[in-house]
XYZ file of N, CA and C in Angstrom:
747
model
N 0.814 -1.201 0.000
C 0.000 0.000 0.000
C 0.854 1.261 0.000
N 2.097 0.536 -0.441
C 2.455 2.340 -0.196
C 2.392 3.066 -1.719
N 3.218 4.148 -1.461
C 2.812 5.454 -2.800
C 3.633 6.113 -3.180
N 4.625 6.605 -3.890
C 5.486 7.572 -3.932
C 4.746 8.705 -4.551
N 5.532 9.810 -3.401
C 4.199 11.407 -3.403
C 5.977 12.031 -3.933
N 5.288 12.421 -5.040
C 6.685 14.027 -5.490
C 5.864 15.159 -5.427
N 7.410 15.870 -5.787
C 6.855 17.183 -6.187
C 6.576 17.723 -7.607
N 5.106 18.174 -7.407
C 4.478 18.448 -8.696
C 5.439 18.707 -10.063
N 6.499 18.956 -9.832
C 7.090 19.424 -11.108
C 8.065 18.096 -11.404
N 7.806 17.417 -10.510
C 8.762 15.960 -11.271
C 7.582 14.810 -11.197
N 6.436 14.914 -11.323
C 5.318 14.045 -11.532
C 5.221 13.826 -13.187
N 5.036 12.271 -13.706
C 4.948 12.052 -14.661
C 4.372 10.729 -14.704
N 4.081 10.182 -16.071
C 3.527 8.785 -16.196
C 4.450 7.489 -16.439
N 4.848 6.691 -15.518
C 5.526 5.758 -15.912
C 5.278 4.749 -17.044
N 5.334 4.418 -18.097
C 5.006 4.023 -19.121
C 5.107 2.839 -18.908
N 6.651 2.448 -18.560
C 7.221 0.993 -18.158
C 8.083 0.853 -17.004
N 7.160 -0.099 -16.021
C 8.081 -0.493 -15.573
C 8.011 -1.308 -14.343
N 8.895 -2.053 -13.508
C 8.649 -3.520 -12.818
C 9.301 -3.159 -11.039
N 8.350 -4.330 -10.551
C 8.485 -4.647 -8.845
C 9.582 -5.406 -8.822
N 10.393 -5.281 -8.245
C 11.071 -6.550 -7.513
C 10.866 -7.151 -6.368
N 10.111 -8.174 -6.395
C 9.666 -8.210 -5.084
C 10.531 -9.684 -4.351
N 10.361 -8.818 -3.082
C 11.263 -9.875 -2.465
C 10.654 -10.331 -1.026
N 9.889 -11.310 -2.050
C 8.796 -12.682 -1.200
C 7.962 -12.023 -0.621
N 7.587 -10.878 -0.562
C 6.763 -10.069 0.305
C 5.078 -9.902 -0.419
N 4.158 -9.328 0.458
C 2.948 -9.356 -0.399
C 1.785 -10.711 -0.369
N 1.275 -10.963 -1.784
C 0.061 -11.358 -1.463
C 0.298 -13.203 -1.902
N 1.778 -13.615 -1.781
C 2.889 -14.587 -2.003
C 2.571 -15.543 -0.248
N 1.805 -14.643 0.396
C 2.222 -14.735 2.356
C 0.395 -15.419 2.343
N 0.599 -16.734 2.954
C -0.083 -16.988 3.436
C -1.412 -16.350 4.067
N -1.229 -15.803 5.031
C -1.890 -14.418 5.869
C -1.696 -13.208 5.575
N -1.404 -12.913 4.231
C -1.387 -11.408 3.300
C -2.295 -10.814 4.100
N -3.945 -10.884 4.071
C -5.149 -10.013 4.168
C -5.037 -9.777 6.178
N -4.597 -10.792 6.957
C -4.820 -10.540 8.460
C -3.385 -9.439 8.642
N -2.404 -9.886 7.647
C -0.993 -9.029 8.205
C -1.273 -7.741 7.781
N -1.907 -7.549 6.395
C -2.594 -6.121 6.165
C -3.433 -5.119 7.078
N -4.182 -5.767 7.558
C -4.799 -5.368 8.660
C -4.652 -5.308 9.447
N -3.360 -5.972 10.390
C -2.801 -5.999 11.490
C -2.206 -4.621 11.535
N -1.181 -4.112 10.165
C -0.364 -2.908 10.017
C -0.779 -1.876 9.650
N -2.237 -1.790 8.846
C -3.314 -0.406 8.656
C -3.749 -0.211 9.723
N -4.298 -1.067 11.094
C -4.998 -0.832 12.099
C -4.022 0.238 12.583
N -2.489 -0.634 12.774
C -1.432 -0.122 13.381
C -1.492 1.178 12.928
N -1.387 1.723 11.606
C -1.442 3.107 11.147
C -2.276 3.463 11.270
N -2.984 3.404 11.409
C -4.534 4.446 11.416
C -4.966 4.532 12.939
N -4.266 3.857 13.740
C -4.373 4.279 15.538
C -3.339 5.533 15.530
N -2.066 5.413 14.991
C -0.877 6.651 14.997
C -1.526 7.909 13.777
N -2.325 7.703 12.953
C -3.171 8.517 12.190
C -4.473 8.516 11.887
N -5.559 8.571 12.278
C -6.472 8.475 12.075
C -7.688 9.398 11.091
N -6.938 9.827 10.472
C -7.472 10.737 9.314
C -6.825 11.003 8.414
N -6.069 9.575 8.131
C -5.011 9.199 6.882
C -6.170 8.524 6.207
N -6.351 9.612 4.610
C -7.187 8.664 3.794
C -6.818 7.842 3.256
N -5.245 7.691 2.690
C -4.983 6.344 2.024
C -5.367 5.300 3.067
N -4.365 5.058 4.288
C -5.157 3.995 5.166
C -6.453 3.515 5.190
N -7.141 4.510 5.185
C -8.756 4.236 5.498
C -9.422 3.444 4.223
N -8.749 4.360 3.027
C -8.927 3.520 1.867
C -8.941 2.059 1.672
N -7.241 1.779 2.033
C -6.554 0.806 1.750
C -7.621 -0.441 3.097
N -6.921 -0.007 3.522
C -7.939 -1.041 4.913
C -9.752 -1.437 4.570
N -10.337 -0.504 4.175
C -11.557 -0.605 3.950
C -11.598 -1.708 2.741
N -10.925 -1.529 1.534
C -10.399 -2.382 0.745
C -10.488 -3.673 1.138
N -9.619 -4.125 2.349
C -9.103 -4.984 2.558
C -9.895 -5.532 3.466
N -10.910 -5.266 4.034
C -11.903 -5.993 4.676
C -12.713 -6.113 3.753
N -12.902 -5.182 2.393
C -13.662 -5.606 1.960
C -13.359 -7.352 1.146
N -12.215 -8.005 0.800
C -11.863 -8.608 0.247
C -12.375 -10.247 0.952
N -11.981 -9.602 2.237
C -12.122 -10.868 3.248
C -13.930 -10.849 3.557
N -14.708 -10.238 3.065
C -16.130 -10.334 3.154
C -16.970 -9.180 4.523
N -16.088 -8.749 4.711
C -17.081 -8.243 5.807
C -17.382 -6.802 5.649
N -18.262 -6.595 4.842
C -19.017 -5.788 3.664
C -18.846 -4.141 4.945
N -19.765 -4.679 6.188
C -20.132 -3.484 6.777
C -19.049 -2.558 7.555
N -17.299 -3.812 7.910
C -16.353 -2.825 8.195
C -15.886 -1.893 6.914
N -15.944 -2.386 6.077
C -15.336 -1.700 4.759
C -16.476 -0.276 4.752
N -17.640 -0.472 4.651
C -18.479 0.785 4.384
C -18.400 1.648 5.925
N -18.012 1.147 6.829
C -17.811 2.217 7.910
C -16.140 2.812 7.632
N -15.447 2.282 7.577
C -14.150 2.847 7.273
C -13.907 3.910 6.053
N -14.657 3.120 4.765
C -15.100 4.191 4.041
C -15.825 5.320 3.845
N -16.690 5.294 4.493
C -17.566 6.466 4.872
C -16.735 7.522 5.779
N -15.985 6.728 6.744
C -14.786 7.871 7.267
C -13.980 8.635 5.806
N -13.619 7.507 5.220
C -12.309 8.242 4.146
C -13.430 9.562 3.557
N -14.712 9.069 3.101
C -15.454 10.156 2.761
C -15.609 11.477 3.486
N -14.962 11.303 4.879
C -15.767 12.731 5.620
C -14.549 13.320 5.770
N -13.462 13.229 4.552
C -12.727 13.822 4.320
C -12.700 14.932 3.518
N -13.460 14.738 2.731
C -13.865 15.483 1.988
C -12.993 15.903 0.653
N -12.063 15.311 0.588
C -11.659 15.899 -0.620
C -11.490 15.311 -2.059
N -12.862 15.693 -2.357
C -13.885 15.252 -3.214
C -12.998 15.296 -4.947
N -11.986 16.602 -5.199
C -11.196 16.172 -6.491
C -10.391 15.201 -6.630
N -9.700 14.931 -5.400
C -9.180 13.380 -5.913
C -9.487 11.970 -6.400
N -8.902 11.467 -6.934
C -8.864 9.770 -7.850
C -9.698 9.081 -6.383
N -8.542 9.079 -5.549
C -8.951 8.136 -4.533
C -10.357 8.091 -4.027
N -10.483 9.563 -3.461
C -12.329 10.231 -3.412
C -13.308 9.557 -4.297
N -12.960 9.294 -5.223
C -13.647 8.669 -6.949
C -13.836 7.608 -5.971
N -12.479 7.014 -6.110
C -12.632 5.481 -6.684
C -13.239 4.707 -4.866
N -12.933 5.368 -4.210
C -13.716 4.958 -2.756
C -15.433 5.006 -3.165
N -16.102 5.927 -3.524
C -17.537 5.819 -3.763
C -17.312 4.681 -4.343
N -17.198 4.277 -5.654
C -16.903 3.546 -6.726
C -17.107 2.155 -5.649
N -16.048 1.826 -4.969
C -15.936 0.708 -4.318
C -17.042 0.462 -3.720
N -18.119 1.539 -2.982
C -19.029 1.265 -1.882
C -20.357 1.399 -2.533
N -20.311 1.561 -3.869
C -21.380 1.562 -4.941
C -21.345 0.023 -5.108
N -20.500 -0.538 -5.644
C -20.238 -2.095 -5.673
C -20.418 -2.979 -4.874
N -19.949 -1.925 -3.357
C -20.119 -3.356 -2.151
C -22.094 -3.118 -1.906
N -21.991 -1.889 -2.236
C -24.043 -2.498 -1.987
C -24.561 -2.987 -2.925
N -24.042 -3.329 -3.946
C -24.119 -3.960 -4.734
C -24.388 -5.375 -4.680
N -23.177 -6.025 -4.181
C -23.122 -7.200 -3.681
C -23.733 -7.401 -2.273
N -24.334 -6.674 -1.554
C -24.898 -6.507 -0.444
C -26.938 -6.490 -0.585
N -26.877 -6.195 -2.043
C -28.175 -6.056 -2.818
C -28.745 -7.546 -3.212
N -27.448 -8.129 -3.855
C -27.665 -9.376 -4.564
C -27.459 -10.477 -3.464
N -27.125 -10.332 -2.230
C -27.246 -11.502 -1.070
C -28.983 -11.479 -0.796
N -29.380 -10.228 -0.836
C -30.711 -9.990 -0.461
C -31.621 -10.883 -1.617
N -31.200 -10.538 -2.715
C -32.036 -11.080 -4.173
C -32.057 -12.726 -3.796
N -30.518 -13.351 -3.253
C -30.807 -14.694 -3.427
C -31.447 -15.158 -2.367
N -32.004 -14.568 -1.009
C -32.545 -15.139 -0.249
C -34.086 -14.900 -0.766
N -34.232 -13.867 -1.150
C -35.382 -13.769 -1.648
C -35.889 -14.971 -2.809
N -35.184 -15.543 -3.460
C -35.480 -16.460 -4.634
C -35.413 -17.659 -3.788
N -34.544 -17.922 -2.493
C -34.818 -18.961 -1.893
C -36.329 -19.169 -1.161
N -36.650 -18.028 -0.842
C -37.912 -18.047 -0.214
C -39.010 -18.795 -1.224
N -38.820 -18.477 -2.735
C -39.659 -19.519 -3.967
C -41.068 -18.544 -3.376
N -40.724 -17.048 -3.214
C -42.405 -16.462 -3.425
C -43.027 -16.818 -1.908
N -42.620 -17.133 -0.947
C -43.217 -17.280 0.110
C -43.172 -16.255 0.796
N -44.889 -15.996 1.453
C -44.720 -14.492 2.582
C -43.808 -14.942 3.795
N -43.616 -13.954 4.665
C -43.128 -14.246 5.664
C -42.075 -13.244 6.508
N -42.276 -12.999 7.478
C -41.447 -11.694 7.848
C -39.924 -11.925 7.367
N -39.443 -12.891 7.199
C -37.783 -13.081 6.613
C -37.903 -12.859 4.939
N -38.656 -12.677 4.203
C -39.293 -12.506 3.362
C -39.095 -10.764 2.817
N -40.204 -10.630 3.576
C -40.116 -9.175 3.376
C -39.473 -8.314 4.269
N -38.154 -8.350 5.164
C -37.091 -7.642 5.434
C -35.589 -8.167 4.409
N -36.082 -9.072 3.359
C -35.159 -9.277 2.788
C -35.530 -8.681 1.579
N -36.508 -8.374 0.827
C -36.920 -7.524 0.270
C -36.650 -5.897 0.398
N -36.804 -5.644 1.625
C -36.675 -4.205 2.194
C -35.403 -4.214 2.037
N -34.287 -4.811 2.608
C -32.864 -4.793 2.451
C -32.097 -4.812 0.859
N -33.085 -5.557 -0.084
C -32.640 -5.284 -1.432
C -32.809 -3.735 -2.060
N -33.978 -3.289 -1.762
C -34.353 -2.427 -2.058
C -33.489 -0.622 -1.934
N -33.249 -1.171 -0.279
C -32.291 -0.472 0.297
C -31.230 -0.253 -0.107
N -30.199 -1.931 -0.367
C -29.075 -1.662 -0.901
C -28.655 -1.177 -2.645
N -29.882 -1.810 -3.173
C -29.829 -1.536 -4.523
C -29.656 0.215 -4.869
N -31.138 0.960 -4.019
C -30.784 2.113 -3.853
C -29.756 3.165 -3.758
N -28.974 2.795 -2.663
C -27.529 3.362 -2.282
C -26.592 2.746 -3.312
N -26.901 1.628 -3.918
C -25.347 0.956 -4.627
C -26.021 1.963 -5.796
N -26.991 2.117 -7.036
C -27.114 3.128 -7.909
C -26.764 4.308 -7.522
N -27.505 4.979 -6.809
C -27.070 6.649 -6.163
C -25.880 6.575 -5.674
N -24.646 6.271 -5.181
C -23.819 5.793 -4.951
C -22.435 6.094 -6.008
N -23.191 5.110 -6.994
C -22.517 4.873 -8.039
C -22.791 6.078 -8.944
N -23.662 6.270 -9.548
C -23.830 7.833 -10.240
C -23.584 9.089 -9.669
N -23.077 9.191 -8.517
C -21.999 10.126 -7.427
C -20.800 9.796 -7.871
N -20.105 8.776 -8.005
C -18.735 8.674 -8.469
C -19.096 8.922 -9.779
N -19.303 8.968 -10.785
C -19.684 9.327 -12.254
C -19.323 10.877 -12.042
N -20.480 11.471 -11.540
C -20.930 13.088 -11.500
C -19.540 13.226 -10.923
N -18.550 12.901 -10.125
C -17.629 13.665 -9.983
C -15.896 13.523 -10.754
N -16.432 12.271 -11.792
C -15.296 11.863 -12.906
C -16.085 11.804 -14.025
N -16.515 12.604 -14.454
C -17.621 12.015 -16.216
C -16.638 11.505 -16.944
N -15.304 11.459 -16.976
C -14.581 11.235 -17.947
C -13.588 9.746 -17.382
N -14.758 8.806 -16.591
C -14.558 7.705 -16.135
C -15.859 6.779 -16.537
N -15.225 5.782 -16.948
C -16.592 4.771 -17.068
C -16.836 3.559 -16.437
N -15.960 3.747 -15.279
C -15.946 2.394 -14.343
C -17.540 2.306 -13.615
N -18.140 3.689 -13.151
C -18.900 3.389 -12.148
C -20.440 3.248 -13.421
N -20.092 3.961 -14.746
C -21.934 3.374 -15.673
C -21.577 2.221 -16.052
N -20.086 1.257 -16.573
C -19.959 0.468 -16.504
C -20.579 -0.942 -15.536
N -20.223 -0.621 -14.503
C -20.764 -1.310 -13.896
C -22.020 -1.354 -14.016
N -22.657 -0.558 -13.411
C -24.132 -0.305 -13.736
C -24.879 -0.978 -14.560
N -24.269 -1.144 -16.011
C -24.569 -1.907 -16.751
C -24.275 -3.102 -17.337
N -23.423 -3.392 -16.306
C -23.200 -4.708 -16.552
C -24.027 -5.444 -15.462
N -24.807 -5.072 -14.519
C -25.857 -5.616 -13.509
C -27.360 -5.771 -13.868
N -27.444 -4.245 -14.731
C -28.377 -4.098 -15.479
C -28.831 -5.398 -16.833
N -27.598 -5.598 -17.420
C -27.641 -6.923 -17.878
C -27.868 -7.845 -17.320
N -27.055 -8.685 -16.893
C -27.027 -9.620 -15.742
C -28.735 -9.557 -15.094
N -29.703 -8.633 -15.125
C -30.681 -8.660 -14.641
C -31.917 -8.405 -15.918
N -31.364 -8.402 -16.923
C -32.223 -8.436 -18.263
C -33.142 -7.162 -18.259
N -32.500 -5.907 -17.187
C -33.142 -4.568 -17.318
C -32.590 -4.170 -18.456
N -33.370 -4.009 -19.745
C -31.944 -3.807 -20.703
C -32.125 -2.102 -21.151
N -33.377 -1.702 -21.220
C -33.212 -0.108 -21.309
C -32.360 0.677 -20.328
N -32.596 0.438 -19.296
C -31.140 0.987 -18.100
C -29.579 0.193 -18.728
N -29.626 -0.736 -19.128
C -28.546 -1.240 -19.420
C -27.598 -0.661 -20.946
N -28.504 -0.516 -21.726
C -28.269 0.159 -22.614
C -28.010 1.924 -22.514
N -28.676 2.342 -21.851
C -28.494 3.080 -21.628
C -27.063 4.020 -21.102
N -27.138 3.141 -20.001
C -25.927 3.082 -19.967
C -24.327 2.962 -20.186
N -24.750 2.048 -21.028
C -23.264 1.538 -22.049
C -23.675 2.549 -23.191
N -24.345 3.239 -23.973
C -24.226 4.186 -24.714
C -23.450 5.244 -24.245
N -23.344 5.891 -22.989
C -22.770 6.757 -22.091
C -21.592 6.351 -22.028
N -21.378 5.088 -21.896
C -19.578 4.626 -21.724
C -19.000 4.771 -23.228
N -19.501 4.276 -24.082
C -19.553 4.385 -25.375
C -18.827 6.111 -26.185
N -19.070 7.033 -25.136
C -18.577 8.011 -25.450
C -17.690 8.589 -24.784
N -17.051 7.597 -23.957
C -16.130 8.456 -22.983
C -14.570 7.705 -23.685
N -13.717 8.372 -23.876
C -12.500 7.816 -24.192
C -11.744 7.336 -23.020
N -10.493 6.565 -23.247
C -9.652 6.223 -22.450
C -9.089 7.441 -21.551
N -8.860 7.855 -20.121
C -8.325 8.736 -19.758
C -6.868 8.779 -19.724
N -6.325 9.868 -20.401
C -4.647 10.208 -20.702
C -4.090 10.724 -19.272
N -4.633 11.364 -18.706
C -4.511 12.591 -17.552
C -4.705 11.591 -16.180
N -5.420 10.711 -16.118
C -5.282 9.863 -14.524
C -4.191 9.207 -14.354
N -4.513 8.849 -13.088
C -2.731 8.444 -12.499
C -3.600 7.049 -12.283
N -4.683 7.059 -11.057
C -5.158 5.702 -10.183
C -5.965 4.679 -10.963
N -5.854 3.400 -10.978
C -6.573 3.068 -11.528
C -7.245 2.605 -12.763
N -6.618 3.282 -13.798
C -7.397 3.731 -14.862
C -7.083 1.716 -15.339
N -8.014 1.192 -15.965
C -8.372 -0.516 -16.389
C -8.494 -0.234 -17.923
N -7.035 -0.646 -18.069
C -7.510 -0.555 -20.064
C -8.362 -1.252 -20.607
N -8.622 -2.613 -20.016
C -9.892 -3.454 -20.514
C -11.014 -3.281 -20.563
N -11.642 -2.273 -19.818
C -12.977 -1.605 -19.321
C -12.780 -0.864 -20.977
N -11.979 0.326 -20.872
C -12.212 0.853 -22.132
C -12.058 0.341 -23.349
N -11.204 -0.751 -23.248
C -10.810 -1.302 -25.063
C -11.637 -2.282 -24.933
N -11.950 -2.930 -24.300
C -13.029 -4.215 -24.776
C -14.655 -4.226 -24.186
N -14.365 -3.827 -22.550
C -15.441 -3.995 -21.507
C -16.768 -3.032 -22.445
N -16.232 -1.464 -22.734
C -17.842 -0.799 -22.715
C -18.353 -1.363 -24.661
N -16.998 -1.609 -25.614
C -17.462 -2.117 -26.668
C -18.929 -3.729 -26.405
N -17.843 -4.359 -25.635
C -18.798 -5.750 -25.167
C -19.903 -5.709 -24.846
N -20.325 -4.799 -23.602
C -21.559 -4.237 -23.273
C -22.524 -3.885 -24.129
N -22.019 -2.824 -25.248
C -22.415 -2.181 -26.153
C -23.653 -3.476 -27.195
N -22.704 -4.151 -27.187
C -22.858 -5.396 -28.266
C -23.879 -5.997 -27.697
N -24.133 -6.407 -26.629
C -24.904 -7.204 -26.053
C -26.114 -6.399 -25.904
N -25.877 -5.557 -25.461
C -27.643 -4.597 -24.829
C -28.154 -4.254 -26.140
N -27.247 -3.994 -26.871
C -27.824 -3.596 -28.443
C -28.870 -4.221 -29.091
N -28.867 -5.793 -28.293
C -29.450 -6.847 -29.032
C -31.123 -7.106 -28.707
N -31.206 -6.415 -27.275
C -33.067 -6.133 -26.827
C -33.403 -5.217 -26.724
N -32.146 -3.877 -27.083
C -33.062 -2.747 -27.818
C -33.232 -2.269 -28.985
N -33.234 -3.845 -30.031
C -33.564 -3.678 -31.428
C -32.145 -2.404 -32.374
N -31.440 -1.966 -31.338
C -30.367 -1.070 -32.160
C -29.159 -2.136 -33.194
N -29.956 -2.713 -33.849
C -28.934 -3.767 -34.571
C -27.675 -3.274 -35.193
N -27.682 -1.975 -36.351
C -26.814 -0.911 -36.568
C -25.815 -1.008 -35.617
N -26.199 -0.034 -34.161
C -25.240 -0.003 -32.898
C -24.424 -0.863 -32.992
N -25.384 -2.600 -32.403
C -24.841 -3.473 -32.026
C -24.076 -4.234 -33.064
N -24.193 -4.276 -34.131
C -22.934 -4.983 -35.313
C -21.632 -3.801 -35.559
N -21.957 -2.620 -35.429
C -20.816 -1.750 -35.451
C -19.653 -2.045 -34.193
N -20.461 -2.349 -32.825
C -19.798 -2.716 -31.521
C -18.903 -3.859 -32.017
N -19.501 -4.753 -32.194
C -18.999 -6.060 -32.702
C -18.419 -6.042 -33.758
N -18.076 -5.486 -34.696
C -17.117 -5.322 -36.122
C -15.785 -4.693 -35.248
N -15.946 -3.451 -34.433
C -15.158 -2.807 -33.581
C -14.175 -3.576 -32.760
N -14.900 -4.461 -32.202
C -13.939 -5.851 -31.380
C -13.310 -6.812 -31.927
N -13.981 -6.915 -32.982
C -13.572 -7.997 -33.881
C -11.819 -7.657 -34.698
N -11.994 -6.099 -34.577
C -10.824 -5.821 -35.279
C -10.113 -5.084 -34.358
N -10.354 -5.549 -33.216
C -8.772 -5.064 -32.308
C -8.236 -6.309 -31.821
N -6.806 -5.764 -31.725
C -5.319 -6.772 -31.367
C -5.603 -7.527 -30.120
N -5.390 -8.712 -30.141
C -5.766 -9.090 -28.492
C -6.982 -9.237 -27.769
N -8.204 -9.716 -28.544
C -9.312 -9.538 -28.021
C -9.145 -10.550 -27.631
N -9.455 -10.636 -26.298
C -9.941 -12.324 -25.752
C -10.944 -13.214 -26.529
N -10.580 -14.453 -26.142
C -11.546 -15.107 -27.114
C -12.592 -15.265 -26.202
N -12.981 -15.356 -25.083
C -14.374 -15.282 -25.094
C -15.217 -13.992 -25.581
N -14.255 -13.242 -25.209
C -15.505 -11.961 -26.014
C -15.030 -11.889 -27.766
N -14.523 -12.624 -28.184
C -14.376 -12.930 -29.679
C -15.436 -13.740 -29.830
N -15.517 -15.294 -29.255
C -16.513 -16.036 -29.255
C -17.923 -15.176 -29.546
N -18.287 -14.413 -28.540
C -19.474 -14.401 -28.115
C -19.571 -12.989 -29.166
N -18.825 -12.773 -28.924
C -18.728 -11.814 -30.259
C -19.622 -12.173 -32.281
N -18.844 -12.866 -32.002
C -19.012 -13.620 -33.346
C -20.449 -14.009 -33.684
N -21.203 -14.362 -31.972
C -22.725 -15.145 -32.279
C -23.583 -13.743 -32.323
N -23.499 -12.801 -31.792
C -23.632 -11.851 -31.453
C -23.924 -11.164 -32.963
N -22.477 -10.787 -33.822
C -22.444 -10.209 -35.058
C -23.459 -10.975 -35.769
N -23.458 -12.690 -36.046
C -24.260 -13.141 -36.295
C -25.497 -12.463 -36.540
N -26.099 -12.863 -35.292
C -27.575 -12.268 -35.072
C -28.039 -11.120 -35.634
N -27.284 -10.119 -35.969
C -27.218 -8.408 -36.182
C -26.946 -8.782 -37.667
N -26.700 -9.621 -38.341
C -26.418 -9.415 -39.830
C -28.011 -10.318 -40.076
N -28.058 -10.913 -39.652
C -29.438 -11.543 -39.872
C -30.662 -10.410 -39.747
N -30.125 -10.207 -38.355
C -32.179 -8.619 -38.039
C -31.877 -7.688 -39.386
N -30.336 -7.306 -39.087
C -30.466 -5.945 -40.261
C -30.630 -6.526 -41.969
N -30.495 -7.840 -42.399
C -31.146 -8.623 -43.355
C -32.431 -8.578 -43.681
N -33.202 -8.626 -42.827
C -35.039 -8.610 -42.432
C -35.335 -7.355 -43.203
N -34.506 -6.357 -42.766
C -34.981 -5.180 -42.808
C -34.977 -4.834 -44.560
């Protein structure tokens, strides 16, 4: 977790270049308890260190325990300093964890098979809840990076995954116009932009009749370097389909 902080006038983008690591890290058995053993440690000697709060919140979040991560984070938030990456990408994270805090709710609910019952409907209420905060949440980290597409990304890739496809589409049209960012330091996932919002694109295209869209998405993937083959695969059935509707026509 650490960082090297310069001074503004010798800040630049490392293009290339490598760790040497020596046996240390996530190589250790007890990586996630020793992490936490030494953020606790820092964040008792600082306690309004946002990387810590970050990093730690992170790191419970990994090991599952959804509600230390959103209290730790919600601290890094009452920091307030809302132009930074990190600021971003912390919402970002706690948009996701209610996310997954949404969809524990969904599967108890499908276990229930439609049955009333007070476990029933506080598991309902709790989807509702988390779904809530994980969208609003998530379109807060947006509104304060538009020129990020991690947090409509997501969005729509749940939105799929849940066969909402006008929100889903919707969405990936929005990613669809955001380019790769040149100017970020944290973060930035080249796969999200070179393959992830094309993929999306392709798929939602396909139940909102935008066949055009969706074979342009898919011609687009088809002809970049390195596409994975599952999204080549699925690609391919995909283009399919879209040369056939726009055939009809």
């Amino acid at each position: 977790h650490e960082a090297w902080v310069l001074p503004e006038r010798f800040t630049y983008t490392l293009r290339e270049w490598y760790i040497d690591d020596l046996d240390d890290g996530k190589s250790k058995g007890d990586k996630h308890e020793r992490d936490i053993r030494l953020l606790e440690q820092d964040l008792a000697e600082k306690p309004d260190d946002g990387r810590t709060l970050f990093y730690l919140g992170n790191t419970y979040e990994v090991i599952g325990n959804s509600d230390k991560s959103l209290e730790l984070w919600n601290k890094r938030l009452e920091l307030k300093d809302e132009t930074t990456e990190e600021y971003w990408f912390t919402l970002y994270h706690m948009g996701r964890c209610y996310l997954k805090l949404a969809e524990k709710a969904r599967l108890k609910i499908n276990a229930y098979n439609s049955q009333e019952g007070s476990d029933l409907k506080e598991n309902k209420t709790l989807f509702e809840k988390y779904e809530g905060l994980a969208v609003t949440t998530l379109l807060k980290s947006y509104n304060l990076r538009p020129h990020r597409v991690e947090a409509l990304l997501y969005l729509a890739e749940y939105y799929i995954e849940h066969q909402n496809h006008a929100l889903a589409y919707m969405f990936a049209k929005v990613c669809d116009k955001i380019p790769m960012p040149t100017k970020e330091i944290l973060f930035v996932n080249e796969f999200m932009y070179k393959y992830g919002v094309k993929n999306n694109l392709s798929i939602t295209s396909i139940y909102n009749k935008k066949y055009e869209e969706g074979y342009n998405a898919c011609e687009d993937l088809l002809q970049m370097r390195n596409t994975p083959d599952t999204i080549c695969n699925d690609t391919l059935r995909n283009r399919t389909y879209y040369i056939d509707s726009l055939g009809s026509f």
